[in-house]
mmCIF file of C-alpha atoms in Angstrom:
data_model
loop_
_atom_site.group_PDB
_atom_site.id
_atom_site.type_symbol
_atom_site.label_atom_id
_atom_site.label_comp_id
_atom_site.label_asym_id
_atom_site.label_seq_id
_atom_site.Cartn_x
_atom_site.Cartn_y
_atom_site.Cartn_z
ATOM 1 C CA UNK B 102 17.859 -7.584 -31.166
ATOM 2 C CA UNK B 103 16.167 -10.042 -33.493
ATOM 3 C CA UNK B 104 12.443 -9.731 -34.185
ATOM 4 C CA UNK B 105 11.363 -12.883 -32.318
ATOM 5 C CA UNK B 106 13.179 -11.889 -29.113
ATOM 6 C CA UNK B 107 11.768 -8.355 -29.364
ATOM 7 C CA UNK B 108 8.190 -9.732 -29.688
ATOM 8 C CA UNK B 109 8.655 -12.008 -26.665
ATOM 9 C CA UNK B 110 10.072 -9.122 -24.646
ATOM 10 C CA UNK B 111 7.171 -6.852 -25.646
ATOM 11 C CA UNK B 112 4.639 -9.562 -24.749
ATOM 12 C CA UNK B 113 6.316 -10.104 -21.376
ATOM 13 C CA UNK B 114 6.344 -6.365 -20.647
ATOM 14 C CA UNK B 115 2.681 -6.041 -21.658
ATOM 15 C CA UNK B 116 1.763 -8.983 -19.420
ATOM 16 C CA UNK B 117 3.707 -7.501 -16.529
ATOM 17 C CA UNK B 118 1.962 -4.157 -17.073
ATOM 18 C CA UNK B 119 -1.443 -5.841 -16.942
ATOM 19 C CA UNK B 120 -0.455 -7.686 -13.771
ATOM 20 C CA UNK B 121 0.724 -4.469 -12.110
ATOM 21 C CA UNK B 122 -2.517 -2.749 -13.130
ATOM 22 C CA UNK B 123 -4.522 -5.418 -11.305
ATOM 23 C CA UNK B 124 -2.651 -4.766 -8.062
ATOM 24 C CA UNK B 125 -2.755 -0.964 -8.181
ATOM 25 C CA UNK B 126 -6.308 -0.477 -9.361
ATOM 26 C CA UNK B 127 -8.352 1.802 -7.097
ATOM 27 C CA UNK B 128 -10.417 0.063 -4.470
ATOM 28 C CA UNK B 129 -9.854 -1.875 -1.299
ATOM 29 C CA UNK B 130 -6.414 -3.472 -1.568
ATOM 30 C CA UNK B 131 -5.228 -5.635 1.313
ATOM 31 C CA UNK B 132 -1.739 -6.526 2.459
ATOM 32 C CA UNK B 133 -1.535 -9.955 4.103
ATOM 33 C CA UNK B 134 -0.173 -9.859 7.643
ATOM 34 C CA UNK B 135 -0.471 -13.587 8.222
ATOM 35 C CA UNK B 136 -2.681 -16.505 8.952
ATOM 36 C CA UNK B 137 -3.537 -17.883 12.359
ATOM 37 C CA UNK B 138 -4.787 -21.187 13.761
ATOM 38 C CA UNK B 139 -5.769 -21.962 17.360
ATOM 39 C CA UNK B 140 -5.535 -25.741 16.916
ATOM 40 C CA UNK B 141 -2.843 -27.130 19.192
ATOM 41 C CA UNK B 142 -2.419 -23.831 21.042
ATOM 42 C CA UNK B 143 -3.248 -23.252 24.686
ATOM 43 C CA UNK B 144 -6.198 -21.234 23.414
ATOM 44 C CA UNK B 145 -7.987 -24.166 21.833
ATOM 45 C CA UNK B 146 -10.560 -26.602 23.210
ATOM 46 C CA UNK B 147 -11.523 -30.076 22.065
ATOM 47 C CA UNK B 148 -14.691 -29.778 19.995
ATOM 48 C CA UNK B 149 -13.854 -26.465 18.304
ATOM 49 C CA UNK B 150 -11.387 -25.328 15.663
ATOM 50 C CA UNK B 151 -10.750 -21.656 14.848
ATOM 51 C CA UNK B 152 -8.500 -20.257 12.114
ATOM 52 C CA UNK B 153 -8.234 -17.341 9.718
ATOM 53 C CA UNK B 154 -6.080 -14.518 8.421
ATOM 54 C CA UNK B 155 -5.316 -10.883 9.100
ATOM 55 C CA UNK B 156 -4.811 -8.233 6.439
ATOM 56 C CA UNK B 157 -4.178 -4.508 6.423
ATOM 57 C CA UNK B 158 -6.487 -2.572 4.105
ATOM 58 C CA UNK B 159 -5.474 0.393 1.985
ATOM 59 C CA UNK B 160 -7.799 2.386 4.277
ATOM 60 C CA UNK B 161 -5.476 1.637 7.231
ATOM 61 C CA UNK B 162 -7.993 -0.688 8.910
ATOM 62 C CA UNK B 163 -7.165 -4.236 9.988
ATOM 63 C CA UNK B 164 -9.365 -7.013 8.567
ATOM 64 C CA UNK B 165 -9.642 -10.224 10.590
ATOM 65 C CA UNK B 166 -11.101 -13.103 8.586
ATOM 66 C CA UNK B 167 -12.240 -15.785 11.021
ATOM 67 C CA UNK B 168 -13.632 -19.303 10.804
ATOM 68 C CA UNK B 169 -15.020 -21.488 13.588
ATOM 69 C CA UNK B 170 -15.914 -25.155 13.218
ATOM 70 C CA UNK B 171 -17.845 -27.393 15.606
ATOM 71 C CA UNK B 172 -15.703 -30.533 15.384
ATOM 72 C CA UNK B 173 -17.450 -32.910 17.774
ATOM 73 C CA UNK B 174 -20.892 -34.488 17.969
ATOM 74 C CA UNK B 175 -21.054 -33.772 21.704
ATOM 75 C CA UNK B 176 -24.151 -31.600 21.977
ATOM 76 C CA UNK B 177 -22.034 -28.451 22.382
ATOM 77 C CA UNK B 178 -21.564 -25.688 19.864
ATOM 78 C CA UNK B 179 -18.271 -23.955 19.109
ATOM 79 C CA UNK B 180 -17.418 -20.297 19.616
ATOM 80 C CA UNK B 181 -14.494 -18.108 18.681
ATOM 81 C CA UNK B 182 -13.970 -15.183 21.033
ATOM 82 C CA UNK B 183 -11.896 -12.207 19.877
ATOM 83 C CA UNK B 184 -10.613 -9.274 21.925
ATOM 84 C CA UNK B 185 -9.100 -6.286 20.150
ATOM 85 C CA UNK B 186 -7.122 -3.757 22.158
ATOM 86 C CA UNK B 187 -6.461 -0.241 20.965
ATOM 87 C CA UNK B 188 -3.533 2.098 21.475
ATOM 88 C CA UNK B 189 -5.771 4.926 22.747
ATOM 89 C CA UNK B 190 -5.645 4.205 26.444
ATOM 90 C CA UNK B 191 -6.393 0.507 26.170
ATOM 91 C CA UNK B 192 -9.995 0.532 25.065
ATOM 92 C CA UNK B 193 -11.084 -2.883 23.858
ATOM 93 C CA UNK B 194 -13.651 -4.510 21.629
ATOM 94 C CA UNK B 195 -15.131 -7.999 22.077
ATOM 95 C CA UNK B 196 -16.513 -10.086 19.218
ATOM 96 C CA UNK B 197 -17.611 -13.704 18.920
ATOM 97 C CA UNK B 198 -18.588 -16.134 16.201
ATOM 98 C CA UNK B 199 -20.601 -19.338 16.755
ATOM 99 C CA UNK B 200 -21.034 -22.615 14.896
ATOM 100 C CA UNK B 201 -23.499 -25.227 16.107
ATOM 101 C CA UNK B 202 -23.881 -28.795 14.885
ATOM 102 C CA UNK B 203 -21.291 -31.478 14.230
ATOM 103 C CA UNK B 204 -18.962 -30.256 11.449
ATOM 104 C CA UNK B 205 -20.852 -26.952 11.111
ATOM 105 C CA UNK B 206 -18.625 -24.028 10.121
ATOM 106 C CA UNK B 207 -19.255 -20.296 10.304
ATOM 107 C CA UNK B 208 -17.131 -17.480 8.873
ATOM 108 C CA UNK B 209 -17.016 -13.723 9.299
ATOM 109 C CA UNK B 210 -14.659 -10.788 8.694
ATOM 110 C CA UNK B 211 -14.371 -7.974 11.223
ATOM 111 C CA UNK B 212 -12.507 -4.740 10.637
ATOM 112 C CA UNK B 213 -10.641 -2.784 13.278
ATOM 113 C CA UNK B 214 -9.479 0.840 13.464
ATOM 114 C CA UNK B 215 -5.929 1.830 12.479
ATOM 115 C CA UNK B 216 -4.936 2.446 16.120
ATOM 116 C CA UNK B 217 -5.163 -1.299 16.860
ATOM 117 C CA UNK B 218 -2.545 -2.504 19.335
ATOM 118 C CA UNK B 219 -3.170 -6.271 19.333
ATOM 119 C CA UNK B 220 -5.789 -8.991 18.879
ATOM 120 C CA UNK B 221 -6.322 -11.993 21.179
ATOM 121 C CA UNK B 222 -8.492 -15.037 20.463
ATOM 122 C CA UNK B 223 -9.621 -18.264 22.104
ATOM 123 C CA UNK B 224 -11.977 -21.142 21.425
ATOM 124 C CA UNK B 225 -14.982 -21.996 23.565
ATOM 125 C CA UNK B 226 -17.782 -24.514 23.707
ATOM 126 C CA UNK B 227 -21.371 -23.366 23.996
ATOM 127 C CA UNK B 228 -24.494 -24.984 25.346
ATOM 128 C CA UNK B 229 -27.829 -23.738 23.998
ATOM 129 C CA UNK B 230 -26.024 -20.667 22.633
ATOM 130 C CA UNK B 231 -24.465 -19.695 25.973
ATOM 131 C CA UNK B 232 -20.805 -19.977 26.913
ATOM 132 C CA UNK B 233 -20.164 -23.391 28.467
ATOM 133 C CA UNK B 234 -16.372 -23.766 28.700
ATOM 134 C CA UNK B 235 -13.499 -21.766 27.208
ATOM 135 C CA UNK B 236 -9.795 -22.279 26.798
ATOM 136 C CA UNK B 237 -7.968 -21.018 29.863
ATOM 137 C CA UNK B 238 -5.659 -18.728 27.901
ATOM 138 C CA UNK B 239 -5.868 -16.279 25.040
ATOM 139 C CA UNK B 240 -3.647 -16.463 21.958
ATOM 140 C CA UNK B 241 -2.191 -13.267 20.487
ATOM 141 C CA UNK B 242 -3.162 -13.361 16.804
ATOM 142 C CA UNK B 243 -1.336 -10.168 15.966
ATOM 143 C CA UNK B 244 0.559 -7.510 17.859
ATOM 144 C CA UNK B 245 0.989 -4.283 15.903
ATOM 145 C CA UNK B 246 3.738 -3.008 18.188
ATOM 146 C CA UNK B 247 6.039 -5.080 20.417
#
């Protein structure tokens, strides 16, 4: 092998080694499970927009990154409601995230135990911080088992 090709190969291998080191370094690594968006689903309402992503942490927990945006200057706030169901006899956990003010956005990341079965979400409108009107159906963001 000529010297120039050998140097390029060594540089490529060193670069690949550095890249691999970044992804296997100790700490909280996450595997992407997918993104989600309630816009245009039966779980959305006019005046709110919710979206985000779900990842699986190296600790076995599920991390739901969520965003909610108040999209209308209608005097109502926007709320994302999340229901997580567990595989331990169907216990559940409710969470919500609010954004108030035209074009206001709020973001949060929840984490859920490894025995998660599935996560549902829907958009709502709020009035003075209280639930005003919600989408009539829930959208399954992620089902761990069919």
